[in-house]
C-alpha cells in the first residue's frame, strides 16, 4: 500500500486467557505430495492460495515453546507469508509470472523451480470505495485476551485508515445473530469506533446465522463499482445452528455467488478450528489470515490493507506442463488441498483463488532431471508400461524447454478467464548463483518440510535452513526474514 496510514494505537490491556489443551484445536489432515512421473503425468494443476494463516499459527506455537502439530504446517502458506522482490509488471494484466530454476538445496542432484505469480500494486488513494461488513464472533469462547479484545483493537486500526467514501457495518453472533451497527459512512468514525467499544463476549456460537445476516447486509448496500467484502473474525468454533463443516461450506458457496468477497481472520489459542476457517475462506472467494498478535493485526489490516480489501484477479489457476525429455519426475511442494484436475484448468466454472494488490504466490517444484533416478519407492511401478529415465520418444524430444507454465485468471467483475503462458529453459544455475528470493523461499520450504517430518528431506537440518535463510535474507526492511531465522533456531532447540 502506498498511501500513508495512521500510527497504531497501543494494544488493549491484557486480560487472563483460558488455557485449552491443543487437542481441542482442529486441522485438516494433509498427505504430503510425492513425485509424479513426467512421462505419464506431465501436468500439474492447482488453484493459487494467498492465505498466510499457517505461518502466524506456527509462529504462535514456537514462540510458546512448542513444535506445531504436523497438520498445522501448510508449507505453501509459510512461503507466501513473506514479500518477495519480483520483476515489475509490464503490460495491462493485473498479474504476471516469474520463474527461476536452480539447484535443490536438500538434494543437489535435483533441480528446484520457483514459479511465482504476483499482482501489481495499487495506490489505495485511487481505489474504489469500500462496503465492509464486519462479522464478529462474540460468543463466550472469544472472551480471552487474544480473541475479542485483540480483535476490537484490530478493527479500530482498519476503521481509522478508511476514508469518508467507505462504509462499515457490524454483525455479531452469539446464541443468535444481530445487526450491531447498520452500514455507516466513515465520515462518522466516532460512531463506528463507539459501536466497536460496546462489543462483549458471551453465549454460544451460531456462526451460520451470522454469515447469512452479514451477506444480507452486504447485499443491501452492494454496488458493483465498490469493494464489497465481509470480514469474518472468529476462532471457528461453530456450536449452535449449522455446525457441520460440509453444510457451512455449502452455505458460503451460495453466498459467494453474490459477488461479495470474504476475508477470514482466525483468532486465539487452544480451541482454534483452523480446518473450518480454511474451508470457509477457500470456498467463499476469500483469504485466510491468523492473528496471533497486535503486530500481526496491524500487518494484515493496515500495512497490507489493499490485499485485505481489493481483489485484482479471481479464480486464478496455474498449470505446469513438464517436458519428459528433460524431466523424469517432479513434486509440487505444498498445495495439497489446492490441487485441481488437469481438465479444471480450462473450465471457467471451477472455483480457484483470488489475488489482491501487491500479493504474490510462490510455488516450488522439486524436479528429477533426465539422467537421474527418481528416489526409490517415490513412484509406484507401472503395470502396463515402463517409464524411461533417459527421456521418451516424442515428437518434441529435441525441445530444450524444461517446462511450460500456464496461468488463468478472471477480472473481478468478469466470468471469462484470460490465459497466459511462458516456456522455461533450465540454464543450469547453481544454488550459490541463485537470487536472494529463491534462496529464502527455498529455506522456508525446507523449514516447513522439517516441521512436517517430510520423507523428502533426509539429511537436511534446521541449521542448513538457517544458513540458507541468512544467505537469502537481503535488506529485510520489515524484519520478518530475520524473525524467521530466529524461529528456525527456536525450532531446532525444540527438536
XYZ file of C-alpha atoms in Angstrom:
495
model
C 0.000 0.000 0.000
C 1.400 3.342 -0.995
C -0.769 5.771 0.978
C 0.220 6.872 4.478
C -1.516 5.151 7.379
C -2.347 6.313 10.860
C 0.007 5.201 13.634
C -1.065 2.116 15.533
C -2.586 2.831 18.961
C -1.373 0.795 21.938
C -2.971 -2.640 22.376
C -5.807 -3.206 24.817
C -4.852 -4.078 28.401
C -4.221 -7.803 28.835
C -6.851 -9.999 30.480
C -6.466 -13.609 31.576
C -6.983 -16.140 28.811
C -8.427 -19.616 29.021
C -5.909 -22.431 28.657
C -7.172 -25.164 26.331
C -5.376 -28.412 25.506
C -4.022 -28.325 21.967
C -6.108 -31.425 21.293
C -9.160 -29.122 21.125
C -7.731 -27.439 18.022
C -8.618 -28.991 14.667
C -6.605 -29.138 11.467
C -7.330 -30.738 8.124
C -5.152 -33.798 7.564
C -2.547 -33.270 4.850
C -0.959 -36.115 2.901
C 2.348 -34.851 1.545
C 2.595 -34.904 -2.245
C 5.018 -37.408 -3.743
C 6.917 -37.442 -7.026
C 4.925 -37.742 -10.239
C 6.351 -39.328 -13.430
C 6.628 -36.750 -16.211
C 6.064 -39.448 -18.847
C 2.563 -40.337 -17.738
C 1.552 -37.336 -15.628
C 3.150 -34.310 -17.253
C 0.539 -31.814 -15.977
C 0.424 -30.255 -12.509
C -2.615 -28.050 -11.858
C -3.607 -26.113 -8.754
C -5.548 -23.086 -7.532
C -3.438 -20.263 -6.138
C -3.528 -19.647 -2.408
C -2.601 -16.302 -0.850
C -3.561 -17.445 2.652
C -0.855 -16.824 5.238
C -2.557 -18.165 8.355
C -0.329 -21.183 8.823
C 2.872 -19.172 9.308
C 1.436 -16.947 12.039
C -0.023 -20.028 13.717
C 3.317 -21.878 13.549
C 4.992 -18.790 15.000
C 2.489 -18.851 17.864
C 3.448 -22.427 18.744
C 7.201 -21.877 18.502
C 7.085 -18.624 20.455
C 5.186 -20.508 23.132
C 7.916 -23.144 23.323
C 6.259 -25.999 21.408
C 6.536 -27.545 17.966
C 3.311 -27.165 15.954
C 1.087 -30.129 15.092
C 2.188 -31.503 11.722
C -1.108 -30.676 10.018
C -0.947 -27.075 11.258
C 2.003 -26.670 8.854
C 0.912 -25.822 5.309
C 4.201 -25.264 3.535
C 2.817 -23.008 0.807
C 1.375 -20.628 3.413
C 4.729 -20.426 5.159
C 6.423 -19.495 1.872
C 3.740 -16.988 0.890
C 3.745 -15.171 4.221
C 6.767 -13.182 3.056
C 7.071 -10.471 0.443
C 9.420 -11.070 -2.476
C 11.224 -8.634 -4.758
C 9.893 -9.754 -8.140
C 10.306 -8.003 -11.513
C 7.868 -5.119 -12.111
C 4.752 -5.915 -14.128
C 4.583 -4.564 -17.647
C 1.510 -4.520 -19.850
C -2.136 -4.339 -18.832
C -2.617 -7.618 -16.963
C -3.218 -7.370 -13.204
C -0.869 -10.307 -12.559
C 2.338 -11.621 -14.108
C 4.619 -14.641 -13.761
C 8.266 -15.080 -12.811
C 10.158 -18.388 -12.942
C 13.618 -19.266 -11.646
C 15.355 -22.660 -11.737
C 18.383 -23.604 -9.672
C 19.937 -26.379 -7.623
C 17.746 -28.056 -4.992
C 19.242 -27.242 -1.572
C 18.394 -30.570 0.077
C 19.198 -32.786 -2.931
C 21.958 -31.368 -5.125
C 21.273 -33.838 -7.957
C 17.771 -32.450 -8.309
C 16.610 -29.090 -9.629
C 14.197 -26.700 -7.915
C 11.842 -24.475 -9.910
C 10.339 -21.363 -8.330
C 7.070 -20.418 -10.052
C 5.675 -17.051 -8.941
C 2.569 -15.081 -9.800
C 2.445 -11.556 -8.472
C -0.134 -8.796 -8.638
C 0.554 -5.187 -9.465
C 0.406 -2.695 -6.600
C -2.386 -0.158 -6.234
C -2.303 3.247 -4.630
C -5.037 2.986 -2.004
C -5.894 6.639 -2.573
C -7.062 5.620 -6.043
C -9.039 2.529 -5.016
C -12.808 2.206 -5.219
C -14.938 2.960 -2.145
C -15.317 0.026 0.235
C -18.544 -1.530 1.505
C -17.341 -3.565 4.502
C -19.332 -5.770 6.833
C -17.522 -6.976 9.945
C -18.910 -10.347 11.029
C -17.743 -10.883 14.598
C -17.862 -13.936 16.792
C -18.848 -12.579 20.218
C -19.508 -15.953 21.840
C -18.117 -16.925 25.218
C -15.068 -18.627 23.697
C -13.980 -15.235 22.323
C -13.578 -13.571 25.731
C -9.856 -14.341 26.039
C -7.353 -11.505 25.691
C -6.035 -12.880 22.372
C -9.526 -13.007 20.858
C -12.268 -10.346 21.092
C -10.197 -7.703 22.977
C -7.423 -8.027 20.375
C -9.988 -8.109 17.572
C -11.594 -4.854 18.723
C -8.221 -3.095 18.555
C -7.584 -4.622 15.113
C -10.931 -3.358 13.812
C -10.178 0.123 15.066
C -6.893 0.028 13.140
C -8.734 -0.633 9.911
C -11.512 1.911 10.529
C -9.005 4.684 11.274
C -7.414 4.071 7.863
C -10.624 4.128 5.863
C -11.973 7.376 4.432
C -15.299 9.140 4.057
C -16.156 7.237 0.856
C -16.185 3.935 2.736
C -18.935 2.376 4.812
C -18.795 -0.123 7.691
C -21.451 -2.373 9.204
C -21.049 -4.731 12.162
C -22.921 -8.021 12.510
C -22.331 -10.099 15.641
C -23.282 -13.615 16.574
C -23.587 -15.439 19.877
C -26.641 -17.632 20.530
C -28.197 -15.650 17.686
C -27.058 -13.140 15.096
C -27.824 -9.423 15.292
C -27.054 -6.232 13.400
C -24.896 -4.390 15.918
C -24.235 -1.460 13.537
C -26.005 -0.868 10.257
C -23.951 0.348 7.324
C -22.402 3.676 8.353
C -20.261 6.037 6.299
C -16.754 6.544 7.623
C -17.238 10.283 7.951
C -18.770 9.155 11.265
C -15.761 7.225 12.537
C -16.579 8.226 16.092
C -19.876 6.373 15.927
C -18.260 3.308 14.378
C -15.484 3.202 16.977
C -18.006 3.615 19.788
C -20.023 0.669 18.443
C -16.859 -1.450 18.405
C -16.094 -0.500 22.008
C -19.517 -1.787 23.068
C -18.820 -5.354 21.944
C -18.760 -8.021 24.668
C -18.352 -11.793 24.585
C -20.773 -14.402 25.989
C -23.020 -17.264 24.906
C -22.855 -19.951 22.233
C -21.703 -19.688 18.610
C -24.360 -19.514 15.885
C -21.971 -18.686 13.072
C -24.210 -19.840 10.227
C -26.930 -17.304 11.063
C -24.218 -14.663 11.371
C -22.902 -15.497 7.909
C -26.386 -15.213 6.390
C -27.038 -11.872 8.078
C -23.628 -10.424 7.145
C -24.056 -11.306 3.466
C -27.586 -9.925 3.566
C -26.228 -6.651 4.952
C -23.529 -6.562 2.259
C -26.089 -7.211 -0.495
C -28.362 -4.426 0.771
C -25.591 -1.917 0.095
C -23.949 -3.767 -2.790
C -22.505 -1.589 -5.529
C -20.676 -3.110 -8.479
C -18.436 -0.034 -8.536
C -17.363 -0.529 -4.910
C -15.264 -3.068 -2.989
C -17.826 -5.341 -1.342
C -16.367 -7.556 1.391
C -17.333 -9.424 4.542
C -14.576 -9.682 7.171
C -15.247 -12.664 9.440
C -13.296 -12.893 12.703
C -13.641 -15.991 14.881
C -11.891 -18.956 16.479
C -14.012 -21.101 14.139
C -15.886 -22.991 16.850
C -19.439 -23.129 15.439
C -21.541 -24.985 18.025
C -25.131 -23.763 17.512
C -27.295 -23.874 14.386
C -25.467 -25.170 11.324
C -22.348 -26.810 12.773
C -21.346 -29.394 10.146
C -18.390 -28.167 8.091
C -19.863 -29.508 4.848
C -23.071 -27.577 5.438
C -21.103 -24.417 6.326
C -19.090 -24.722 3.117
C -22.274 -25.199 1.085
C -23.728 -22.088 2.719
C -20.660 -19.996 1.986
C -20.516 -21.205 -1.642
C -24.085 -19.991 -2.169
C -23.367 -16.638 -0.559
C -20.167 -16.165 -2.577
C -22.220 -16.045 -5.776
C -23.483 -12.628 -4.669
C -20.191 -11.044 -5.745
C -19.226 -10.225 -2.163
C -15.656 -11.254 -1.278
C -14.528 -12.642 2.058
C -11.642 -12.171 4.494
C -11.364 -14.664 7.362
C -9.387 -13.797 10.495
C -8.583 -16.688 12.834
C -8.161 -15.773 16.488
C -6.930 -17.335 19.706
C -5.227 -20.440 21.021
C -6.209 -23.861 22.233
C -9.597 -24.279 20.527
C -8.786 -22.811 17.091
C -10.835 -24.620 14.430
C -8.391 -23.981 11.612
C -9.955 -26.633 9.385
C -13.303 -24.787 9.416
C -11.775 -21.393 8.694
C -9.572 -22.585 5.843
C -12.509 -24.349 4.172
C -14.781 -21.302 4.502
C -12.144 -18.983 3.041
C -11.311 -21.354 0.175
C -14.947 -21.695 -0.906
C -16.027 -18.134 -0.270
C -13.815 -16.170 -2.679
C -11.754 -15.420 0.392
C -8.394 -15.166 2.070
C -7.499 -16.530 5.497
C -5.099 -14.949 7.984
C -4.351 -15.861 11.590
C -3.973 -13.026 14.090
C -1.510 -14.092 16.779
C -0.579 -10.598 17.999
C -1.333 -6.894 17.752
C 1.581 -6.561 15.309
C 0.060 -9.199 13.023
C -3.291 -7.415 13.153
C -1.546 -4.214 12.073
C 0.250 -6.080 9.269
C -2.899 -7.725 7.870
C -5.395 -4.873 8.276
C -3.217 -1.785 7.825
C 0.173 -2.440 6.212
C -1.403 -4.899 3.741
C -4.865 -3.348 3.743
C -5.071 -3.235 -0.046
C -4.709 -7.030 -0.216
C -7.318 -7.475 2.525
C -9.899 -5.312 0.729
C -9.210 -5.248 -3.005
C -9.426 -8.141 -5.475
C -7.487 -7.652 -8.719
C -7.879 -11.152 -10.146
C -10.173 -14.024 -9.212
C -10.255 -17.751 -9.963
C -6.511 -17.751 -10.533
C -5.119 -21.146 -11.551
C -1.694 -22.434 -12.531
C -0.880 -25.397 -14.751
C 2.672 -26.567 -15.373
C 3.491 -28.974 -18.194
C 6.786 -30.812 -17.782
C 8.842 -31.944 -20.769
C 9.514 -35.692 -20.284
C 12.650 -35.372 -22.401
C 14.121 -33.188 -19.646
C 12.272 -34.359 -16.538
C 11.974 -37.846 -15.048
C 9.733 -36.821 -12.167
C 8.564 -33.739 -10.275
C 6.944 -32.881 -6.961
C 4.913 -29.797 -6.055
C 5.836 -28.726 -2.512
C 2.653 -27.952 -0.587
C -0.716 -27.000 -2.124
C -2.067 -30.469 -1.321
C -5.545 -29.095 -0.617
C -5.494 -26.766 -3.644
C -4.871 -29.424 -6.304
C -7.108 -29.417 -9.376
C -7.714 -31.978 -12.097
C -5.939 -31.136 -15.356
C -9.297 -30.556 -17.082
C -10.268 -27.979 -14.441
C -7.668 -25.553 -15.774
C -9.779 -24.705 -18.833
C -13.116 -24.950 -17.000
C -14.234 -21.436 -16.054
C -16.898 -22.896 -13.783
C -14.229 -24.229 -11.446
C -13.569 -22.002 -8.454
C -9.982 -21.044 -7.626
C -8.081 -18.421 -5.611
C -8.105 -14.619 -5.561
C -5.210 -12.151 -5.621
C -5.114 -8.580 -4.345
C -2.694 -5.678 -4.920
C 0.941 -6.423 -4.144
C 0.255 -10.066 -3.313
C 2.419 -12.865 -4.644
C 2.047 -16.621 -4.850
C 5.161 -18.781 -4.845
C 5.146 -22.463 -5.793
C 8.240 -24.652 -5.672
C 8.705 -27.812 -7.744
C 11.429 -30.322 -6.935
C 12.489 -31.846 -10.245
C 14.377 -35.053 -11.006
C 16.179 -34.193 -14.263
C 16.633 -36.620 -17.153
C 19.535 -38.952 -16.488
C 18.783 -39.175 -12.756
C 16.713 -41.789 -10.991
C 13.649 -40.867 -9.010
C 14.063 -41.590 -5.279
C 13.476 -45.277 -4.591
C 9.864 -46.002 -3.798
C 8.724 -42.482 -4.643
C 6.901 -43.580 -7.809
C 4.855 -46.777 -7.967
C 5.937 -49.131 -10.737
C 3.596 -49.063 -13.728
C 1.772 -52.287 -14.520
C 1.369 -51.969 -18.272
C 4.284 -49.797 -19.408
C 7.708 -48.616 -18.365
C 8.823 -45.086 -17.635
C 12.054 -44.213 -19.380
C 14.549 -42.218 -17.306
C 16.502 -41.131 -20.330
C 13.547 -39.414 -21.917
C 10.720 -40.754 -24.105
C 10.467 -40.908 -27.847
C 8.310 -37.887 -28.511
C 7.678 -35.614 -31.439
C 9.204 -32.745 -29.390
C 12.028 -34.719 -27.738
C 14.567 -32.256 -29.137
C 12.989 -29.311 -27.321
C 15.309 -27.619 -24.850
C 12.386 -26.475 -22.693
C 12.172 -27.842 -19.159
C 8.513 -26.952 -18.760
C 5.748 -24.553 -19.727
C 3.968 -22.505 -17.077
C 0.370 -21.505 -17.831
C -1.990 -19.446 -15.719
C -5.578 -18.303 -15.969
C -7.414 -15.514 -14.187
C -10.654 -13.568 -14.347
C -11.079 -9.874 -13.786
C -13.054 -9.185 -10.567
C -16.282 -8.449 -12.454
C -15.691 -10.971 -15.254
C -16.825 -14.557 -15.831
C -14.478 -15.496 -18.694
C -10.865 -16.273 -17.889
C -7.735 -14.978 -19.594
C -4.914 -17.437 -20.314
C -1.189 -16.668 -20.390
C 1.874 -18.923 -20.643
C 5.660 -18.888 -20.727
C 8.193 -21.571 -21.697
C 11.046 -22.257 -19.267
C 14.593 -23.394 -20.055
C 16.920 -24.585 -17.295
C 20.199 -22.673 -17.555
C 21.937 -24.902 -15.023
C 22.266 -22.204 -12.335
C 23.986 -23.359 -9.142
C 22.473 -22.504 -5.778
C 25.188 -20.007 -4.893
C 24.255 -18.045 -8.039
C 20.507 -18.049 -7.362
C 18.684 -14.881 -6.314
C 18.042 -13.983 -2.684
C 14.327 -14.570 -3.288
C 14.978 -18.125 -4.499
C 17.268 -18.895 -1.573
C 14.879 -17.525 1.012
C 11.771 -19.209 -0.414
C 13.721 -22.478 -0.560
C 14.793 -22.055 3.067
C 11.178 -21.531 4.161
C 10.111 -24.617 2.191
C 12.835 -26.654 3.875
C 11.711 -25.348 7.263
C 8.132 -26.407 6.584
C 9.160 -29.862 5.414
C 11.286 -30.378 8.528
C 8.375 -29.364 10.756
C 6.233 -31.891 8.882
C 8.877 -34.651 9.162
C 8.914 -34.904 5.377
C 10.315 -38.080 3.846
C 11.794 -35.971 1.041
C 14.333 -34.035 3.074
C 16.542 -36.660 4.724
C 19.938 -35.331 5.793
C 18.837 -31.689 5.747
C 18.715 -29.874 9.085
C 17.364 -26.727 10.731
C 20.926 -25.416 10.734
C 21.050 -25.861 6.951
C 17.768 -23.950 6.712
C 19.121 -21.180 8.949
C 22.288 -20.883 6.856
C 20.343 -20.659 3.577
C 17.840 -18.218 5.106
C 20.670 -15.891 6.098
C 22.091 -16.075 2.556
C 18.711 -15.020 1.159
C 17.782 -12.516 3.870
C 18.655 -9.462 1.762
C 17.812 -5.994 3.067
C 14.853 -7.326 5.098
C 13.347 -3.865 5.579
C 10.364 -5.147 7.594
C 12.400 -7.560 9.736
C 10.217 -10.600 9.025
C 13.018 -12.609 7.429
C 15.173 -12.031 10.494
C 12.284 -13.165 12.669
C 12.029 -16.326 10.550
C 15.698 -17.128 11.105
C 15.166 -16.757 14.849
C 12.172 -19.132 14.671
C 14.287 -21.719 12.847
C 16.821 -21.629 15.689
C 13.971 -21.958 18.202
C 12.548 -24.977 16.361
C 15.999 -26.559 16.290
C 16.183 -26.218 20.072
C 12.777 -27.884 20.499
C 13.641 -30.973 18.471
